[in-house]
mmCIF file as Biopython writes it, N, C-alpha, C and O atoms, coordinates in Angstrom:
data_model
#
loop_
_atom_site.group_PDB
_atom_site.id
_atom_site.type_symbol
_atom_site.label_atom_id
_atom_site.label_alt_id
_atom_site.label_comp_id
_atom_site.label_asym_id
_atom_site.label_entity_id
_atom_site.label_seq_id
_atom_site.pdbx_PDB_ins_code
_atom_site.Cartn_x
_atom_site.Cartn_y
_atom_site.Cartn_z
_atom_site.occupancy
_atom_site.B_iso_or_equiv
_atom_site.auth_seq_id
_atom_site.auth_asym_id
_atom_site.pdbx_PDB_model_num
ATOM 1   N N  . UNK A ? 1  ? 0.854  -1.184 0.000  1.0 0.0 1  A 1 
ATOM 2   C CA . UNK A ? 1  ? 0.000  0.000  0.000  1.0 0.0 1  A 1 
ATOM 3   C C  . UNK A ? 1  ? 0.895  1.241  0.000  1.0 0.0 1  A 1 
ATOM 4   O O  . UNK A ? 1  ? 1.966  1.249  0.607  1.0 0.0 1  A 1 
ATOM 5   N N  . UNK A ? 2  ? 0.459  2.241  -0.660 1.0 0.0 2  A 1 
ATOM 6   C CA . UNK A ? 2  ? 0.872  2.946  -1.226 1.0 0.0 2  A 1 
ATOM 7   C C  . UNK A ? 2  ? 1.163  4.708  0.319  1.0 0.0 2  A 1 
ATOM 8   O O  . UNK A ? 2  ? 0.228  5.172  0.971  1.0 0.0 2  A 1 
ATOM 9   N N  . UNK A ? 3  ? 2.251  5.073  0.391  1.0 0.0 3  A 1 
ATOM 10  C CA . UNK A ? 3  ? 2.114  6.082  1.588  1.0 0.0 3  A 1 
ATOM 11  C C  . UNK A ? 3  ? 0.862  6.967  1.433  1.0 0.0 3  A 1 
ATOM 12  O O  . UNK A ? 3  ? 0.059  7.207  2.334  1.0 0.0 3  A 1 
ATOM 13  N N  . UNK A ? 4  ? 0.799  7.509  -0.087 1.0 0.0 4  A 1 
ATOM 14  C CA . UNK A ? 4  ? 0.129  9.177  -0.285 1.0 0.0 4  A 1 
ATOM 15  C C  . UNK A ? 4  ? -1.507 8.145  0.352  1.0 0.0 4  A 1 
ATOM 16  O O  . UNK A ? 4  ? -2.045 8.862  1.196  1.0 0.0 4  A 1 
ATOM 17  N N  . UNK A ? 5  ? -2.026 7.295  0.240  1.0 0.0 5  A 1 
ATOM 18  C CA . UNK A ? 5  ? -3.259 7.240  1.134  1.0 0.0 5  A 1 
ATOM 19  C C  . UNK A ? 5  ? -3.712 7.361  2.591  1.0 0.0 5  A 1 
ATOM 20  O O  . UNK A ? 5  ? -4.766 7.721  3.116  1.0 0.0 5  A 1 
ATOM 21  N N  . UNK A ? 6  ? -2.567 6.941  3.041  1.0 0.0 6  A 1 
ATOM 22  C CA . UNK A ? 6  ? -2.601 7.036  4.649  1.0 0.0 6  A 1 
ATOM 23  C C  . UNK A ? 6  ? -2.308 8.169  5.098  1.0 0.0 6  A 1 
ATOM 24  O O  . UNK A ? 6  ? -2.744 8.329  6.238  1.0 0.0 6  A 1 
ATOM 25  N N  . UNK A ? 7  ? -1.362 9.638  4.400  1.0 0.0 7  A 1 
ATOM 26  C CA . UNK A ? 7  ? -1.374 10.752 4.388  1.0 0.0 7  A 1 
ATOM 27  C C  . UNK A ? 7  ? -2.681 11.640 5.259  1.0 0.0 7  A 1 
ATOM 28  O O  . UNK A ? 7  ? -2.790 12.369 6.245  1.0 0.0 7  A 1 
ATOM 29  N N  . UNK A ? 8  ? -3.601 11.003 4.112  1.0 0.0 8  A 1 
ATOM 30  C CA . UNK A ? 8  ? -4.960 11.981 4.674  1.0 0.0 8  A 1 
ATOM 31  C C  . UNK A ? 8  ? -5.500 11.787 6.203  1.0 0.0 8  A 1 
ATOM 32  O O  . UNK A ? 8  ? -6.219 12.552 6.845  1.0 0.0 8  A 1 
ATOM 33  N N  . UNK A ? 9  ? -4.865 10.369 6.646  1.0 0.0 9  A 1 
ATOM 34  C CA . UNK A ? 9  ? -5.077 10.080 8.184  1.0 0.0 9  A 1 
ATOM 35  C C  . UNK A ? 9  ? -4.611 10.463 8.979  1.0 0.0 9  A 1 
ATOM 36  O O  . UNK A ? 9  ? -5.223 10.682 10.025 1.0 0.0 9  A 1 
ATOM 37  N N  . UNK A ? 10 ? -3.021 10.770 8.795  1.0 0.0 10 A 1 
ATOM 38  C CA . UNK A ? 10 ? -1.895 11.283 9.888  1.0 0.0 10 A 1 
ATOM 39  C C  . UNK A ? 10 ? -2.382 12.491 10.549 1.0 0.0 10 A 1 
ATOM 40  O O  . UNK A ? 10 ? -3.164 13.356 10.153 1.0 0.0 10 A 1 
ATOM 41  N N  . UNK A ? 11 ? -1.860 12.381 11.443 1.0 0.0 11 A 1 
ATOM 42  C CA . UNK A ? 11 ? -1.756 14.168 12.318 1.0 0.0 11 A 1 
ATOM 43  C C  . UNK A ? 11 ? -1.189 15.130 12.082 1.0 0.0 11 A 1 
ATOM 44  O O  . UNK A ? 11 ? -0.052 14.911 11.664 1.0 0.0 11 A 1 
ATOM 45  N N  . UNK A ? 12 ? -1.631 16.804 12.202 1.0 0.0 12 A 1 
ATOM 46  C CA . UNK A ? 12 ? -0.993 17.506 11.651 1.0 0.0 12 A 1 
ATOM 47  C C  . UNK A ? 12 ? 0.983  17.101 12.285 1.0 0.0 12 A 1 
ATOM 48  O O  . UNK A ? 12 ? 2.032  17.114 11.641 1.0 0.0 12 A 1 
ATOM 49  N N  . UNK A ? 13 ? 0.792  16.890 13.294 1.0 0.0 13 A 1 
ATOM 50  C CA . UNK A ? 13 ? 2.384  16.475 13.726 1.0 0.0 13 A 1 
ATOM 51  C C  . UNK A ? 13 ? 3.250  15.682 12.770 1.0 0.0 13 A 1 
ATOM 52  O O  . UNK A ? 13 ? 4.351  15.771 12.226 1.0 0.0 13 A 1 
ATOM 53  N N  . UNK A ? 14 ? 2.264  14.901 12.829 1.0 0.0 14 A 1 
ATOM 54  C CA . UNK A ? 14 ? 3.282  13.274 12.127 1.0 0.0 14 A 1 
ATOM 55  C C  . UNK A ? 14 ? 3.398  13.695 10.423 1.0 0.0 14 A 1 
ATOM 56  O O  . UNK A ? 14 ? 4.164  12.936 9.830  1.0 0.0 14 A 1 
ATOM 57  N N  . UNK A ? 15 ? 2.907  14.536 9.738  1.0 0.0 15 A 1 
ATOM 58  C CA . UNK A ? 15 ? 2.964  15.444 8.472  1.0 0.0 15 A 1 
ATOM 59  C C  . UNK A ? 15 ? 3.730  15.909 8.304  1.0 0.0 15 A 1 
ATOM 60  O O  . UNK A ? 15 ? 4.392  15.866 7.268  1.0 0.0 15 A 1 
ATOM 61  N N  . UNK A ? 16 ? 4.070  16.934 9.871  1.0 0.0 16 A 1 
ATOM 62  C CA . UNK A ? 16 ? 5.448  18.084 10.006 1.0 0.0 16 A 1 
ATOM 63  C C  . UNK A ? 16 ? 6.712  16.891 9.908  1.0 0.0 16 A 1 
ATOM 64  O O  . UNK A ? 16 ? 7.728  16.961 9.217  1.0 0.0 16 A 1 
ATOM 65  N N  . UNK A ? 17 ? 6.297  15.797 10.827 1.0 0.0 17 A 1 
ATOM 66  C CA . UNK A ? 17 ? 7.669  14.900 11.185 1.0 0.0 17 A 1 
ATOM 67  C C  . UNK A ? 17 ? 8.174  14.199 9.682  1.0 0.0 17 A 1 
ATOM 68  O O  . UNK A ? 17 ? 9.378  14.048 9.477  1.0 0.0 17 A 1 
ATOM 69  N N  . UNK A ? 18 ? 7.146  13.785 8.651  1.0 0.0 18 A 1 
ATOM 70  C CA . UNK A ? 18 ? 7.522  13.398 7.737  1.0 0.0 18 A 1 
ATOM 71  C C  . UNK A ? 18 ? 8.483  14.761 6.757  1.0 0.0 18 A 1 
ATOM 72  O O  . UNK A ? 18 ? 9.440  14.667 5.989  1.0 0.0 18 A 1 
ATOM 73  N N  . UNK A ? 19 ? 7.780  15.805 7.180  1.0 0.0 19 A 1 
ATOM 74  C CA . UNK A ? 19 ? 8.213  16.609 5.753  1.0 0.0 19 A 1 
ATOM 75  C C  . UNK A ? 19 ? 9.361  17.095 5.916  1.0 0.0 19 A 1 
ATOM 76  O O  . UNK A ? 19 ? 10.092 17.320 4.952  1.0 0.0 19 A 1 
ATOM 77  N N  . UNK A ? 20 ? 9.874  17.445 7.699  1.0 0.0 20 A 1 
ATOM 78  C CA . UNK A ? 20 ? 11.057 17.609 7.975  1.0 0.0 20 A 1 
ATOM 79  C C  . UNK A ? 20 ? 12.184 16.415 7.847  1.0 0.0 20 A 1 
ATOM 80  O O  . UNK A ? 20 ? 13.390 16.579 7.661  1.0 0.0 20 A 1 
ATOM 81  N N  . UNK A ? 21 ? 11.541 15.284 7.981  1.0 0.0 21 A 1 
ATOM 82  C CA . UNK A ? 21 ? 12.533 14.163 7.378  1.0 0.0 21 A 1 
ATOM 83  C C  . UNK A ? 21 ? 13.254 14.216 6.248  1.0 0.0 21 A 1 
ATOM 84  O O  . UNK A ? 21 ? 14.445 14.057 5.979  1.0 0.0 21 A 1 
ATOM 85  N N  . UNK A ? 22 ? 11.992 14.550 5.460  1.0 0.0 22 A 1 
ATOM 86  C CA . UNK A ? 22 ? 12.561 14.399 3.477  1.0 0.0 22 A 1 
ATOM 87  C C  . UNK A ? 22 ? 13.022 15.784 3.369  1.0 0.0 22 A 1 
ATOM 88  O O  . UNK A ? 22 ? 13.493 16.105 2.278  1.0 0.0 22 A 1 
ATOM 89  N N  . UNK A ? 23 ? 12.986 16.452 4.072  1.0 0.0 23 A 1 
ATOM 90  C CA . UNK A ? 23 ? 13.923 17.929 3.033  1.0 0.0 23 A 1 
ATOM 91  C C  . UNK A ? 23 ? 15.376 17.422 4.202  1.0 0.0 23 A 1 
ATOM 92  O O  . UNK A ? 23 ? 16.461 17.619 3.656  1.0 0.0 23 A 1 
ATOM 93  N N  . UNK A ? 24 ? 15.488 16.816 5.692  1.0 0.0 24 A 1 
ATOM 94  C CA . UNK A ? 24 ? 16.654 16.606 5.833  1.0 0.0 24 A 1 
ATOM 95  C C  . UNK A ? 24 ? 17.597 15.569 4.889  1.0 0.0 24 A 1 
ATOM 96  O O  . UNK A ? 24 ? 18.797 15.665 4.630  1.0 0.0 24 A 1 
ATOM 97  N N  . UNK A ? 25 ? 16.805 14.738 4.547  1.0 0.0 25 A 1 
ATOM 98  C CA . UNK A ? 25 ? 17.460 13.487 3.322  1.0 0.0 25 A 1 
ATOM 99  C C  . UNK A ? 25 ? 17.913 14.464 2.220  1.0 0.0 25 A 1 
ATOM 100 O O  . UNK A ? 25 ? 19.034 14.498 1.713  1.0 0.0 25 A 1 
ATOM 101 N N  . UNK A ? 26 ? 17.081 15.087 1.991  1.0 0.0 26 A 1 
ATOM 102 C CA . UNK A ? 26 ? 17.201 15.968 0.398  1.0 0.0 26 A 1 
ATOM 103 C C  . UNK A ? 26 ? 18.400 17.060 0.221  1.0 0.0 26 A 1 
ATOM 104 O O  . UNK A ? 26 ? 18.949 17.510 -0.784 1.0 0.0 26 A 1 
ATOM 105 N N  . UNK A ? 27 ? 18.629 17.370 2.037  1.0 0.0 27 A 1 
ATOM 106 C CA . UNK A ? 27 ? 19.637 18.404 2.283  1.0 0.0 27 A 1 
ATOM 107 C C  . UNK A ? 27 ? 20.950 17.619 2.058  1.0 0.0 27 A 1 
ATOM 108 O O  . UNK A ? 27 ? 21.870 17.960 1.315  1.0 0.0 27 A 1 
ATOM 109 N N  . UNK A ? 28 ? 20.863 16.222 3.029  1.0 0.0 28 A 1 
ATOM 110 C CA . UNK A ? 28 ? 22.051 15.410 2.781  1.0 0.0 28 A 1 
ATOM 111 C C  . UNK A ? 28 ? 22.192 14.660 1.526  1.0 0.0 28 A 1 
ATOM 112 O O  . UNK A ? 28 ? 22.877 13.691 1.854  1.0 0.0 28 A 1 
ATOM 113 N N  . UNK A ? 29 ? 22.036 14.602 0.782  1.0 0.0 29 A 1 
ATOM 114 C CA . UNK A ? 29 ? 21.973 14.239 -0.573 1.0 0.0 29 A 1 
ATOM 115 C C  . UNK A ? 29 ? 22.967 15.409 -1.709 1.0 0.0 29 A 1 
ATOM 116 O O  . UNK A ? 29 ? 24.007 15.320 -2.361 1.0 0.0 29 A 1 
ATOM 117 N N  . UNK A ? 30 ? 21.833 16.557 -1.427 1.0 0.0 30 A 1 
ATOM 118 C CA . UNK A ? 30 ? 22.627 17.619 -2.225 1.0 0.0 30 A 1 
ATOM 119 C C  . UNK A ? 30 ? 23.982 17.796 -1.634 1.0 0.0 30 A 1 
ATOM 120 O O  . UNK A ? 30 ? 24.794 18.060 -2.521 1.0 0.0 30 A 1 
ATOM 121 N N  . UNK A ? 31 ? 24.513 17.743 -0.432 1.0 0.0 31 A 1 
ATOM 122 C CA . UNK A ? 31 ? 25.400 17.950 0.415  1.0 0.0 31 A 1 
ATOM 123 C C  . UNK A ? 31 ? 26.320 17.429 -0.402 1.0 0.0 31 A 1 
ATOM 124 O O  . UNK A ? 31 ? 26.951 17.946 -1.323 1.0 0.0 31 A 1 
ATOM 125 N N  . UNK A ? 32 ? 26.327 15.927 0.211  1.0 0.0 32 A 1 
ATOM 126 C CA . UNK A ? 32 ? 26.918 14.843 -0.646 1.0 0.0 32 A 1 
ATOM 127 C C  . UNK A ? 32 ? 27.470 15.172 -1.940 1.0 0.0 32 A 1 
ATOM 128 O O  . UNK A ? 32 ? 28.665 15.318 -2.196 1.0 0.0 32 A 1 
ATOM 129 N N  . UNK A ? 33 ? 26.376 15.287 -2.829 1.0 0.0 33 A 1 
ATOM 130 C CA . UNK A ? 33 ? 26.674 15.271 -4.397 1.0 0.0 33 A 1 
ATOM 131 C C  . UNK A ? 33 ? 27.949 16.780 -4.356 1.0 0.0 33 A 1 
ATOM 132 O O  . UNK A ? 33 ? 28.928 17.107 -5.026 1.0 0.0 33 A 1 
ATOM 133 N N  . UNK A ? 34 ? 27.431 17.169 -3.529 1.0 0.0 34 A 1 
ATOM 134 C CA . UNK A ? 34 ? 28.311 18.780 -3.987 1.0 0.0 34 A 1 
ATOM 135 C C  . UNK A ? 34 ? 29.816 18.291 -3.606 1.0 0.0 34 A 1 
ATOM 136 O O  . UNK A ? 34 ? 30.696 18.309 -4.467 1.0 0.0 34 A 1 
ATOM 137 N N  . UNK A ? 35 ? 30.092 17.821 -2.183 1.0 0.0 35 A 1 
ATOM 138 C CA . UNK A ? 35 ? 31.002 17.327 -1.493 1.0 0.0 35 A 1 
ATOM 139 C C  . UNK A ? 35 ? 31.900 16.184 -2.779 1.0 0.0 35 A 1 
ATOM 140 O O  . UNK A ? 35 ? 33.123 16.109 -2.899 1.0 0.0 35 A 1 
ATOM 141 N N  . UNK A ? 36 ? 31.185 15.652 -3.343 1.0 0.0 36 A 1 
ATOM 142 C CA . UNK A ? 36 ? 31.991 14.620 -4.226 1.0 0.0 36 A 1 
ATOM 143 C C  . UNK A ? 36 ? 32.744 15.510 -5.426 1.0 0.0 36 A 1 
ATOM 144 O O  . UNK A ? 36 ? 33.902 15.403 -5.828 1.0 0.0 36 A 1 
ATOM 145 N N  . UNK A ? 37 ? 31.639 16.469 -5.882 1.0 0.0 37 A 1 
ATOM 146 C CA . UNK A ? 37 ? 32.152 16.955 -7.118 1.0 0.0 37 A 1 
ATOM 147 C C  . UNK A ? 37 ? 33.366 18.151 -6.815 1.0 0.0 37 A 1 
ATOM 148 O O  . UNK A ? 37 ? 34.351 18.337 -7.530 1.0 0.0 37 A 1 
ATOM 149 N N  . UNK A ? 38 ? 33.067 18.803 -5.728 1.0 0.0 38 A 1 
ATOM 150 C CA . UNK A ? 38 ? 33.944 19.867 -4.955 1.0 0.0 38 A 1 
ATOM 151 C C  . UNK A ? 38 ? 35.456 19.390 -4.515 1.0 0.0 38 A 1 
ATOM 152 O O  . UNK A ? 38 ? 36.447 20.111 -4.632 1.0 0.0 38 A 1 
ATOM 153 N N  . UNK A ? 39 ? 35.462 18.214 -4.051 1.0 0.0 39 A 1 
ATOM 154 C CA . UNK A ? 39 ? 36.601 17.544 -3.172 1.0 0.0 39 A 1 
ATOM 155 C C  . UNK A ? 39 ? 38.145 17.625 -3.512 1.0 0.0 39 A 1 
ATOM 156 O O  . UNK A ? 39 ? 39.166 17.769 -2.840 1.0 0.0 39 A 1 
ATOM 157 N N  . UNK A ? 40 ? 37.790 17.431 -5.186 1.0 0.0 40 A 1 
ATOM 158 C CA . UNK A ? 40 ? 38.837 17.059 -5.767 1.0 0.0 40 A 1 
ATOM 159 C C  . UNK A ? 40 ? 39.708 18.478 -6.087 1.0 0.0 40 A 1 
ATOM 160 O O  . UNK A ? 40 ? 40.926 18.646 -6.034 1.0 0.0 40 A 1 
ATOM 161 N N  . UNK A ? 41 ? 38.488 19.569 -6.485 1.0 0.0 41 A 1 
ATOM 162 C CA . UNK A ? 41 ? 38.970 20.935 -6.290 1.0 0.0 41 A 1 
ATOM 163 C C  . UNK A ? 41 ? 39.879 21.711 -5.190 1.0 0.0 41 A 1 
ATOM 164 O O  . UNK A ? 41 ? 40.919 22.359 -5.309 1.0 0.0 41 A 1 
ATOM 165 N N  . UNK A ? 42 ? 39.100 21.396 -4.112 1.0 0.0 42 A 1 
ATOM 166 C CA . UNK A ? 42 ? 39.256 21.663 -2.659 1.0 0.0 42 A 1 
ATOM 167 C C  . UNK A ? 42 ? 40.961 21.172 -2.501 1.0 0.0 42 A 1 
ATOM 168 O O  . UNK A ? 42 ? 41.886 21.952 -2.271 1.0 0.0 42 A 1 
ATOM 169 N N  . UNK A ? 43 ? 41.075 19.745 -2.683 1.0 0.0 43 A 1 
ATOM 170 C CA . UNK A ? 43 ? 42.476 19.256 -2.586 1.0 0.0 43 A 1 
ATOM 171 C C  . UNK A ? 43 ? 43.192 19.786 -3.323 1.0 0.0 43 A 1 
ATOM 172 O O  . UNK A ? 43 ? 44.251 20.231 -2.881 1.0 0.0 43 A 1 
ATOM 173 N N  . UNK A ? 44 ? 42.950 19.889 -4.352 1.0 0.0 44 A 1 
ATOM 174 C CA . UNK A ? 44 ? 43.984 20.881 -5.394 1.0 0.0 44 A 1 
ATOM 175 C C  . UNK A ? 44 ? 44.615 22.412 -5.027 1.0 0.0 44 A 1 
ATOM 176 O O  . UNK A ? 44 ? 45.777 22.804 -5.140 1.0 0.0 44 A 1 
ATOM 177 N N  . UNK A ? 45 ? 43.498 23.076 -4.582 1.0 0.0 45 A 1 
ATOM 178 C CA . UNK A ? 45 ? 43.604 24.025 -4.191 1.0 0.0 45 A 1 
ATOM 179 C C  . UNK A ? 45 ? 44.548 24.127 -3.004 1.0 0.0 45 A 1 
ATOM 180 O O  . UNK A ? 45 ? 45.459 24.955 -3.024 1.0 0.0 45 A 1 
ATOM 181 N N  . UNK A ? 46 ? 44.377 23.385 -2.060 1.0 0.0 46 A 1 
ATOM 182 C CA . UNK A ? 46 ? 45.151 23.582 -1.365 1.0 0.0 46 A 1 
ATOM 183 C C  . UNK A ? 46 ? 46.836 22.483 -1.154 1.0 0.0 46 A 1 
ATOM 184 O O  . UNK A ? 46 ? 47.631 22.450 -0.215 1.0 0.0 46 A 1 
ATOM 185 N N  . UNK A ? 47 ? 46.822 21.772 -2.395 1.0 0.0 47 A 1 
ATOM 186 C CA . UNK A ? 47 ? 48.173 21.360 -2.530 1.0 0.0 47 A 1 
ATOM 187 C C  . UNK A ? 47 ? 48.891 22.813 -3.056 1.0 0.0 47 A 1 
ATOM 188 O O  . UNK A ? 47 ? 49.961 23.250 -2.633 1.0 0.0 47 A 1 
ATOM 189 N N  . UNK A ? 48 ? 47.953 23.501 -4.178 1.0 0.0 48 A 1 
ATOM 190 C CA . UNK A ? 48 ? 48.875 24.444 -4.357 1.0 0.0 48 A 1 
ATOM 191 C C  . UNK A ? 48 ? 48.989 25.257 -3.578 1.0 0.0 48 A 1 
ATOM 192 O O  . UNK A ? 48 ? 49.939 25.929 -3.980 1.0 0.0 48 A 1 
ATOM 193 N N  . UNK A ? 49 ? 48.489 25.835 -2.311 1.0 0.0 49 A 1 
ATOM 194 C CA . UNK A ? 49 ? 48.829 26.776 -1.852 1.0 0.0 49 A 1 
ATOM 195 C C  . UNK A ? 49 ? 49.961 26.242 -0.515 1.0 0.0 49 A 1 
ATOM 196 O O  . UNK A ? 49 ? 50.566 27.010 0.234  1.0 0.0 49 A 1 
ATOM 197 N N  . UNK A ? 50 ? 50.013 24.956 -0.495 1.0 0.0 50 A 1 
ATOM 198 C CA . UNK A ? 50 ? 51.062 24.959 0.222  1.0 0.0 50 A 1 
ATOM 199 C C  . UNK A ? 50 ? 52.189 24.830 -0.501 1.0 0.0 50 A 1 
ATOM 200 O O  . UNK A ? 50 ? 53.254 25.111 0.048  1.0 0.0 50 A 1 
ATOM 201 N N  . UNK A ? 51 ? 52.173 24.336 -2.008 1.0 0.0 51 A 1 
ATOM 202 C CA . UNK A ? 51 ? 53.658 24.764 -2.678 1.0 0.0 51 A 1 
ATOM 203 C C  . UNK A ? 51 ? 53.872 26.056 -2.785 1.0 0.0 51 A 1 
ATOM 204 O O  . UNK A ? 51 ? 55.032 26.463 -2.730 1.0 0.0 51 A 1 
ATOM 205 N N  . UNK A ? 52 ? 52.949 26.825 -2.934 1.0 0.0 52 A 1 
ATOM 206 C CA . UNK A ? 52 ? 53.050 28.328 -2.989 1.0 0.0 52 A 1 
ATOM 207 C C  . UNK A ? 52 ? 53.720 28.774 -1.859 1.0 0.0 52 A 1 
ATOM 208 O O  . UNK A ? 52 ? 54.765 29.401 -2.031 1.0 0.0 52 A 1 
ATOM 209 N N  . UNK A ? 53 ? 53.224 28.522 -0.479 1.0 0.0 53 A 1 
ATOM 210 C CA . UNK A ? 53 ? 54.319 29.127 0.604  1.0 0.0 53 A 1 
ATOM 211 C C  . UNK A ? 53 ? 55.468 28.627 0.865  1.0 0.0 53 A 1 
ATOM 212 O O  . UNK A ? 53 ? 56.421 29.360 1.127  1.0 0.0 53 A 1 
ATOM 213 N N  . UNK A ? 54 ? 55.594 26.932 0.831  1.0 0.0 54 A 1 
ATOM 214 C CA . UNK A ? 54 ? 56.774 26.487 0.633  1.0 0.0 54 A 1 
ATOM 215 C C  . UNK A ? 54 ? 57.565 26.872 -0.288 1.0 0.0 54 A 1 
ATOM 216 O O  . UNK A ? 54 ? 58.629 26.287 -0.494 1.0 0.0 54 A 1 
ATOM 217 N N  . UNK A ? 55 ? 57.143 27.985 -1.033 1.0 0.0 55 A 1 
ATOM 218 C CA . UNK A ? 55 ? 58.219 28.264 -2.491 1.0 0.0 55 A 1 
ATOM 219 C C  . UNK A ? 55 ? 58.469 29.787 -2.110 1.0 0.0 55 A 1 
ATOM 220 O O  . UNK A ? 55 ? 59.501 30.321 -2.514 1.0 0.0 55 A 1 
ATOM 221 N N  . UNK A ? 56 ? 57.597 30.470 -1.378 1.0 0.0 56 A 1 
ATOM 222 C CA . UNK A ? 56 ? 57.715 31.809 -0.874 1.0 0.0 56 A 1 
ATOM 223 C C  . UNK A ? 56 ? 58.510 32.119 0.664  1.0 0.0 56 A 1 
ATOM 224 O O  . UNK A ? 56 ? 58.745 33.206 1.190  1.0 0.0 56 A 1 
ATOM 225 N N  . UNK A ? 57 ? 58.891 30.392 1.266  1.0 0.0 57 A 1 
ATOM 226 C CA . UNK A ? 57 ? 59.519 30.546 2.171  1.0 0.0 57 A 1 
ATOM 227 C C  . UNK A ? 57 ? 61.176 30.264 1.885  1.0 0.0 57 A 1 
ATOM 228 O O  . UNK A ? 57 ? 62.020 30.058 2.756  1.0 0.0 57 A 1 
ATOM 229 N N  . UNK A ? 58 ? 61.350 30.303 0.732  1.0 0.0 58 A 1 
ATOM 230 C CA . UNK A ? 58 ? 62.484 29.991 0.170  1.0 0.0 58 A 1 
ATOM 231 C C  . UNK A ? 58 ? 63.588 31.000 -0.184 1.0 0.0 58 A 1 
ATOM 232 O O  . UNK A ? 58 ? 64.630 30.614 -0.715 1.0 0.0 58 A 1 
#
């Protein structure tokens, strides 16, 4: 059986508790995806900036 029917039964509470669930999943999700595609940047970035001071402490 399908959730969206039992919907119309729940309490206004247990509505709030679901909807704050799925936008927290939805938050960690986007998180995630960003975190994967970002990471590799992030590391880069900061390999170079420590050759950068290691080369400016020279």
């Amino acid at each position: 059986m399908a959730l969206l029917p039992r919907w119309q039964y729940m309490t206004d509470e247990s509505k709030a508790l679901v909807k704050r669930g799925a936008v927290s999943v939805l938050v960690l999700f986007v998180a995630a995806f960003l975190l994967r595609a970002l990471l590799p940047w992030v590391l880069l970035a900061l390999i170079a900036w420590f050759v950068w001071s290691w080369m400016n402490r020279r």
